[in-house]
Tab-separated table of C-alpha atoms and ligand atoms in Angstrom:
chain	number	residue	atom	x	y	z
E	525	MET	CA	0.000	0.000	0.000
E	526	ILE	CA	1.302	3.436	-0.844
E	527	LEU	CA	-1.062	5.389	1.392
E	528	GLN	CA	-3.020	4.192	4.398
E	529	THR	CA	-4.975	5.711	7.235
E	530	HIS	CA	-5.709	4.034	10.538
E	531	GLY	CA	-8.565	5.276	12.691
E	532	LEU	CA	-8.155	8.807	11.351
E	533	THR	CA	-10.263	11.259	13.344
E	534	ARG	CA	-10.570	15.045	13.343
E	535	TYR	CA	-12.693	17.182	15.616
E	536	PHE	CA	-13.590	20.842	15.094
E	537	GLY	CA	-14.685	21.779	18.603
E	538	GLY	CA	-17.521	19.401	19.379
E	539	LEU	CA	-18.075	18.383	15.742
E	540	VAL	CA	-16.391	15.250	14.475
E	541	ALA	CA	-15.699	15.957	10.791
E	542	VAL	CA	-13.772	12.721	10.165
E	543	LYS	CA	-14.389	9.747	12.424
E	544	ASP	CA	-12.288	6.614	12.630
E	545	VAL	CA	-11.496	6.430	8.907
E	546	SER	CA	-9.234	3.578	7.836
E	547	LEU	CA	-8.491	3.209	4.156
E	548	SER	CA	-5.737	2.037	1.837
E	549	VAL	CA	-4.520	3.099	-1.579
E	550	ALA	CA	-2.511	0.563	-3.574
E	551	PRO	CA	0.017	1.470	-6.283
E	552	CYS	CA	-1.684	2.252	-9.603
E	553	GLN	CA	-5.075	2.415	-7.942
E	554	VAL	CA	-7.696	5.139	-8.181
E	555	HIS	CA	-9.452	5.412	-4.846
E	556	ALA	CA	-12.469	7.694	-5.120
E	557	ILE	CA	-14.136	9.266	-2.126
E	558	ILE	CA	-17.724	10.330	-2.489
E	559	GLY	CA	-20.376	11.579	-0.113
E	560	PRO	CA	-22.793	14.450	0.370
E	561	ASN	CA	-21.658	17.976	1.239
E	562	GLY	CA	-20.252	18.139	4.732
E	563	ALA	CA	-19.423	14.414	4.774
E	564	GLY	CA	-15.803	15.171	5.690
E	565	LYS	CA	-14.147	14.517	2.319
E	566	SER	CA	-12.079	17.712	2.182
E	567	THR	CA	-11.156	17.351	5.842
E	568	LEU	CA	-9.914	13.843	5.070
E	569	VAL	CA	-7.846	15.171	2.145
E	570	ASN	CA	-6.398	17.888	4.388
E	571	LEU	CA	-5.448	15.244	6.943
E	572	LEU	CA	-3.703	13.186	4.250
E	573	THR	CA	-1.620	16.140	3.097
E	574	GLY	CA	-0.852	17.758	6.455
E	575	HIS	CA	-3.021	20.831	5.899
E	576	LEU	CA	-4.823	19.689	9.053
E	577	LYS	CA	-3.512	17.677	11.992
E	578	PRO	CA	-5.510	14.638	13.091
E	579	SER	CA	-7.128	14.574	16.532
E	580	SER	CA	-6.201	10.884	16.545
E	581	GLY	CA	-5.210	8.134	14.156
E	582	GLN	CA	-2.405	7.830	11.628
E	583	VAL	CA	-1.534	8.526	8.019
E	584	ILE	CA	1.069	6.127	6.648
E	585	PHE	CA	2.745	7.016	3.335
E	586	CYS	CA	5.137	4.499	1.758
E	587	GLY	CA	5.492	2.808	5.134
E	588	ARG	CA	6.280	6.025	6.997
E	589	ASP	CA	4.062	7.704	9.577
E	590	ILE	CA	3.425	11.194	8.183
E	591	SER	CA	0.565	12.104	10.540
E	592	GLY	CA	0.611	15.791	11.331
E	593	LEU	CA	3.672	16.623	9.193
E	594	ALA	CA	3.447	20.027	7.495
E	595	PRO	CA	2.189	20.212	3.875
E	596	ASN	CA	5.569	21.254	2.477
E	597	VAL	CA	7.105	18.185	4.110
E	598	THR	CA	4.449	15.774	2.817
E	599	SER	CA	4.895	17.353	-0.621
E	600	GLN	CA	8.664	16.799	-0.459
E	601	LEU	CA	8.001	13.187	0.498
E	602	GLY	CA	5.817	12.748	-2.582
E	603	VAL	CA	2.214	13.413	-1.604
E	604	GLY	CA	0.949	15.497	-4.520
E	605	ARG	CA	-1.929	17.677	-3.411
E	606	SER	CA	-3.481	19.875	-6.076
E	607	PHE	CA	-2.806	23.550	-5.645
E	608	GLN	CA	-5.888	25.726	-5.458
E	609	ARG	CA	-6.489	28.233	-8.243
E	610	THR	CA	-5.431	30.920	-5.790
E	611	ASN	CA	-1.932	29.402	-5.877
E	612	ILE	CA	-1.603	30.189	-9.568
E	613	PHE	CA	0.365	33.354	-10.373
E	614	PRO	CA	-1.844	34.960	-13.044
E	615	SER	CA	0.876	37.078	-14.640
E	616	PHE	CA	3.373	34.199	-14.860
E	617	SER	CA	3.211	31.935	-17.889
E	618	CYS	CA	1.881	28.395	-17.494
E	619	LEU	CA	5.452	27.109	-17.829
E	620	GLU	CA	6.689	29.502	-15.141
E	621	ASN	CA	3.910	28.406	-12.797
E	622	CYS	CA	4.976	24.786	-13.229
E	623	ALA	CA	8.607	25.808	-12.735
E	624	VAL	CA	7.742	27.450	-9.401
E	625	ALA	CA	6.040	24.224	-8.319
E	626	ALA	CA	8.984	22.116	-9.538
E	627	GLN	CA	11.402	24.343	-7.641
E	628	SER	CA	9.577	23.614	-4.397
E	629	ARG	CA	10.690	19.971	-4.575
E	630	LEU	CA	14.373	20.628	-5.247
E	631	SER	CA	16.853	20.026	-2.458
E	632	HIS	CA	18.712	22.984	-0.982
E	633	SER	CA	21.959	21.987	-2.654
E	634	MET	CA	20.233	22.195	-6.038
E	635	ARG	CA	18.748	25.553	-5.148
E	636	PHE	CA	21.834	27.303	-3.879
E	637	PHE	CA	24.970	25.631	-5.190
E	638	ARG	CA	24.139	24.402	-8.651
E	639	ARG	CA	22.013	27.155	-10.091
E	640	VAL	CA	22.521	26.408	-13.757
E	641	GLU	CA	21.974	22.647	-13.525
E	642	GLY	CA	19.156	23.346	-11.085
E	643	TYR	CA	17.457	25.615	-13.566
E	644	ALA	CA	17.742	23.046	-16.355
E	645	ALA	CA	16.228	20.396	-14.088
E	646	VAL	CA	13.403	22.709	-13.079
E	647	ARG	CA	12.652	23.594	-16.667
E	648	ALA	CA	12.663	19.960	-17.752
E	649	ARG	CA	10.258	19.036	-14.966
E	650	ALA	CA	8.013	21.973	-15.748
E	651	GLU	CA	7.904	21.085	-19.448
E	652	ARG	CA	7.110	17.447	-18.715
E	653	ALA	CA	4.383	18.470	-16.266
E	654	LEU	CA	2.773	20.746	-18.845
E	655	GLU	CA	2.881	17.958	-21.392
E	656	LEU	CA	1.292	15.487	-18.964
E	657	CYS	CA	-1.537	17.870	-18.110
E	658	GLY	CA	-2.162	18.619	-21.787
E	659	LEU	CA	-1.123	22.277	-21.754
E	660	SER	CA	2.123	22.255	-23.756
E	661	HIS	CA	0.484	24.504	-26.332
E	662	ARG	CA	-0.209	27.043	-23.553
E	663	ALA	CA	3.348	27.092	-22.158
E	664	GLN	CA	3.929	30.797	-22.821
E	665	ALA	CA	0.386	32.020	-22.118
E	666	PRO	CA	-0.085	33.990	-18.890
E	667	ALA	CA	-1.938	31.698	-16.462
E	668	GLY	CA	-4.501	34.446	-15.858
E	669	ALA	CA	-5.438	34.488	-19.550
E	670	ILE	CA	-6.335	30.805	-20.044
E	671	SER	CA	-9.838	29.407	-19.509
E	672	TYR	CA	-11.158	28.248	-16.128
E	673	GLY	CA	-10.936	24.611	-17.216
E	674	GLU	CA	-7.355	25.086	-18.379
E	675	GLN	CA	-6.478	26.742	-15.064
E	676	ARG	CA	-7.731	23.663	-13.268
E	677	GLN	CA	-5.633	21.519	-15.600
E	678	LEU	CA	-2.690	23.767	-14.765
E	679	GLU	CA	-3.274	23.088	-11.053
E	680	ILE	CA	-2.839	19.405	-11.819
E	681	GLY	CA	0.240	20.210	-13.895
E	682	MET	CA	1.711	22.108	-10.960
E	683	VAL	CA	1.249	19.042	-8.764
E	684	LEU	CA	2.883	16.858	-11.407
E	685	ALA	CA	5.836	19.261	-11.509
E	686	THR	CA	6.589	18.318	-7.901
E	687	GLU	CA	7.134	14.733	-9.143
E	688	PRO	CA	4.774	13.151	-6.646
E	689	SER	CA	4.470	9.443	-5.880
E	690	CYS	CA	0.751	9.784	-5.279
E	691	LEU	CA	-1.891	12.330	-6.321
E	692	VAL	CA	-4.589	13.664	-4.020
E	693	LEU	CA	-7.219	15.679	-5.891
E	694	ASP	CA	-10.199	17.364	-4.264
E	695	GLU	CA	-12.955	17.889	-6.833
E	696	PRO	CA	-10.728	18.589	-9.846
E	697	MET	CA	-13.790	19.074	-12.071
E	698	ALA	CA	-15.710	21.456	-9.814
E	699	GLY	CA	-17.324	24.315	-11.714
E	700	MET	CA	-16.498	22.941	-15.164
E	701	GLY	CA	-18.770	22.592	-18.142
E	702	GLN	CA	-19.359	19.208	-19.768
E	703	GLU	CA	-16.697	19.548	-22.406
E	704	GLU	CA	-14.043	20.699	-19.952
E	705	SER	CA	-14.980	17.897	-17.534
E	706	ALA	CA	-14.665	15.308	-20.276
E	707	GLN	CA	-11.168	16.577	-20.993
E	708	VAL	CA	-10.166	16.303	-17.336
E	709	VAL	CA	-11.665	12.802	-17.104
E	710	GLU	CA	-9.389	11.815	-19.986
E	711	LEU	CA	-6.462	13.465	-18.232
E	712	LEU	CA	-7.197	11.637	-14.957
E	713	ARG	CA	-7.528	8.356	-16.797
E	714	SER	CA	-4.095	8.785	-18.352
E	715	LEU	CA	-2.553	9.895	-15.040
E	716	ALA	CA	-4.075	6.861	-13.336
E	717	ARG	CA	-1.803	4.660	-15.437
E	718	GLU	CA	1.197	6.270	-13.792
E	719	TYR	CA	0.113	7.444	-10.355
E	720	PRO	CA	-1.928	6.148	-7.448
E	721	LEU	CA	-4.761	8.618	-7.102
E	722	VAL	CA	-7.073	9.692	-4.292
E	723	LEU	CA	-9.970	11.427	-5.987
E	724	VAL	CA	-12.764	13.338	-4.290
E	725	GLU	CA	-15.374	13.931	-6.959
E	726	HIS	CA	-19.069	14.692	-7.279
E	727	ASP	CA	-19.422	13.632	-10.892
E	728	MET	CA	-20.657	10.050	-10.542
E	729	ASP	CA	-20.166	9.134	-14.192
E	730	ALA	CA	-16.555	10.239	-13.905
E	731	VAL	CA	-16.049	8.377	-10.630
E	732	PHE	CA	-17.542	5.152	-11.919
E	733	SER	CA	-15.507	5.292	-15.101
E	734	ILE	CA	-12.143	6.037	-13.464
E	735	ALA	CA	-12.123	4.564	-9.945
E	736	HIS	CA	-11.099	1.072	-8.889
E	737	VAL	CA	-12.016	1.490	-5.245
E	738	LEU	CA	-14.818	3.603	-3.875
E	739	THR	CA	-15.284	4.857	-0.334
E	740	VAL	CA	-18.577	6.466	0.607
E	741	MET	CA	-18.493	8.886	3.530
E	742	VAL	CA	-21.498	10.173	5.419
E	743	SER	CA	-21.254	12.443	8.479
E	744	GLY	CA	-17.516	11.885	8.779
E	745	GLU	CA	-17.753	8.112	8.766
E	746	VAL	CA	-17.116	5.463	6.152
E	747	LEU	CA	-20.472	4.022	5.135
E	748	ALA	CA	-19.016	1.574	2.644
E	749	SER	CA	-15.699	0.904	0.947
E	750	GLY	CA	-14.675	-1.609	-1.690
E	751	SER	CA	-14.719	-2.235	-5.400
E	752	VAL	CA	-16.860	0.181	-7.381
E	753	ASP	CA	-19.320	-2.561	-8.331
E	754	ASP	CA	-19.710	-3.837	-4.761
E	755	VAL	CA	-20.231	-0.371	-3.326
E	756	ARG	CA	-22.728	0.603	-6.024
E	757	CYS	CA	-24.802	-2.452	-5.122
E	758	ASP	CA	-24.545	-1.939	-1.350
E	759	PRO	CA	-28.121	-1.394	-0.103
E	760	ALA	CA	-26.992	0.984	2.665
E	761	VAL	CA	-25.211	3.168	0.096
E	762	GLN	CA	-28.166	3.190	-2.233
E	763	GLU	CA	-30.514	4.162	0.551
E	764	ALA	CA	-28.332	6.748	2.267
E	765	TYR	CA	-26.643	8.429	-0.629
E	766	LEU	CA	-27.326	7.289	-4.137
E	767	GLY	CA	-31.103	6.902	-3.899
E	768	ASP	CA	-32.803	3.543	-3.696
E	769	GLY	CA	-33.514	2.956	-7.397
E	770	GLU	CA	-31.966	0.088	-9.329
E	771	GLU	CA	-29.778	2.473	-11.324
E	772	VAL	CA	-27.461	4.501	-9.190
E	773	TYR	CA	-26.588	7.195	-11.707
R	2177	LIG	P1	-16.993	17.855	2.407
R	2177	LIG	O1	-15.696	18.169	1.774
R	2177	LIG	O2	-17.348	16.394	2.382
R	2177	LIG	O3	-18.122	18.699	1.878
R	2177	LIG	P2	-15.795	19.025	4.790
R	2177	LIG	O4	-14.646	18.137	5.115
R	2177	LIG	O5	-15.499	20.287	4.112
R	2177	LIG	O6	-16.890	18.196	3.974
R	2177	LIG	O7	-16.576	19.362	6.136
R	2177	LIG	C1	-16.959	18.367	7.065
R	2177	LIG	C2	-17.563	19.035	8.275
R	2177	LIG	O8	-16.549	19.724	8.996
R	2177	LIG	C3	-18.625	20.078	7.934
R	2177	LIG	O9	-19.630	20.020	8.922
R	2177	LIG	C4	-17.859	21.376	7.997
R	2177	LIG	O10	-18.709	22.442	8.346
R	2177	LIG	C5	-16.851	21.107	9.099
R	2177	LIG	N1	-15.600	21.835	8.920
R	2177	LIG	C6	-14.733	21.706	7.875
R	2177	LIG	N2	-13.658	22.499	8.034
R	2177	LIG	C7	-13.851	23.155	9.205
R	2177	LIG	C8	-13.086	24.126	9.938
R	2177	LIG	N3	-11.906	24.567	9.485
R	2177	LIG	N4	-13.595	24.583	11.107
R	2177	LIG	C9	-14.772	24.128	11.577
R	2177	LIG	N5	-15.539	23.209	10.964
R	2177	LIG	C10	-15.095	22.728	9.782
R	2178	LIG	MG1	-15.169	19.363	0.105
């Protein structure tokens, strides 16, 4: 397993946003997390990446306990959390944005003692990241001038520039139109061949077509977890979240 949680719990005052969540992500696996608003999905993501500290429980990444480590440390270790759009520098080109992200993963020796080689490495990473996220043709465009959908693709590119071992994406298709979503679904499908992926997503068609494992959260707790087919057929899931019809779409 590349990423695991054991009994992960997070309180906000008296409210338990994530309660006793234990899950595992295997290499080359897409693990989707679904659930209604307020179910605790984003809190769980923040616990995985160190943006929030757990009240109890552990996060194990590549065999190492990373619970409560700061986000820059988890990023250095290889947990690739998508940057929010607010992390994009609008006046920098798409390539420069990826270069800034790539730079954040370089060791200090690369940053301070080997500037020229360091720059070449950063540029190579940034170019590869742009290619992977499908924005090579936008390399020189200011990030503020590309479409909303492309900016969200750029966020993914910026994560890829950090050369992660695992991707954690919280609603990468939020706010997109159908065409843009379809493009990102294709992108996620191609990334899934290379990276283990934790995907929080509302778009059920997308989830069912990409995910291998599905965890359903309700009120901070795991209601069901397993293969997509098993979870879709789980009567408790159908009743509590997906509706109780035969078809769960
Ligand atoms: P989801 O992403 O599934 O919509 P969240 O993880 O954002 O759910 O929220 C889960 C619960 O925790 C909600 O009741 C939300 O109001 C609460 N919550 C989330 N973040 C905070 C916070 N920083 N402070 C207080 N309560 C929070
Ligand atoms: Mg959320």
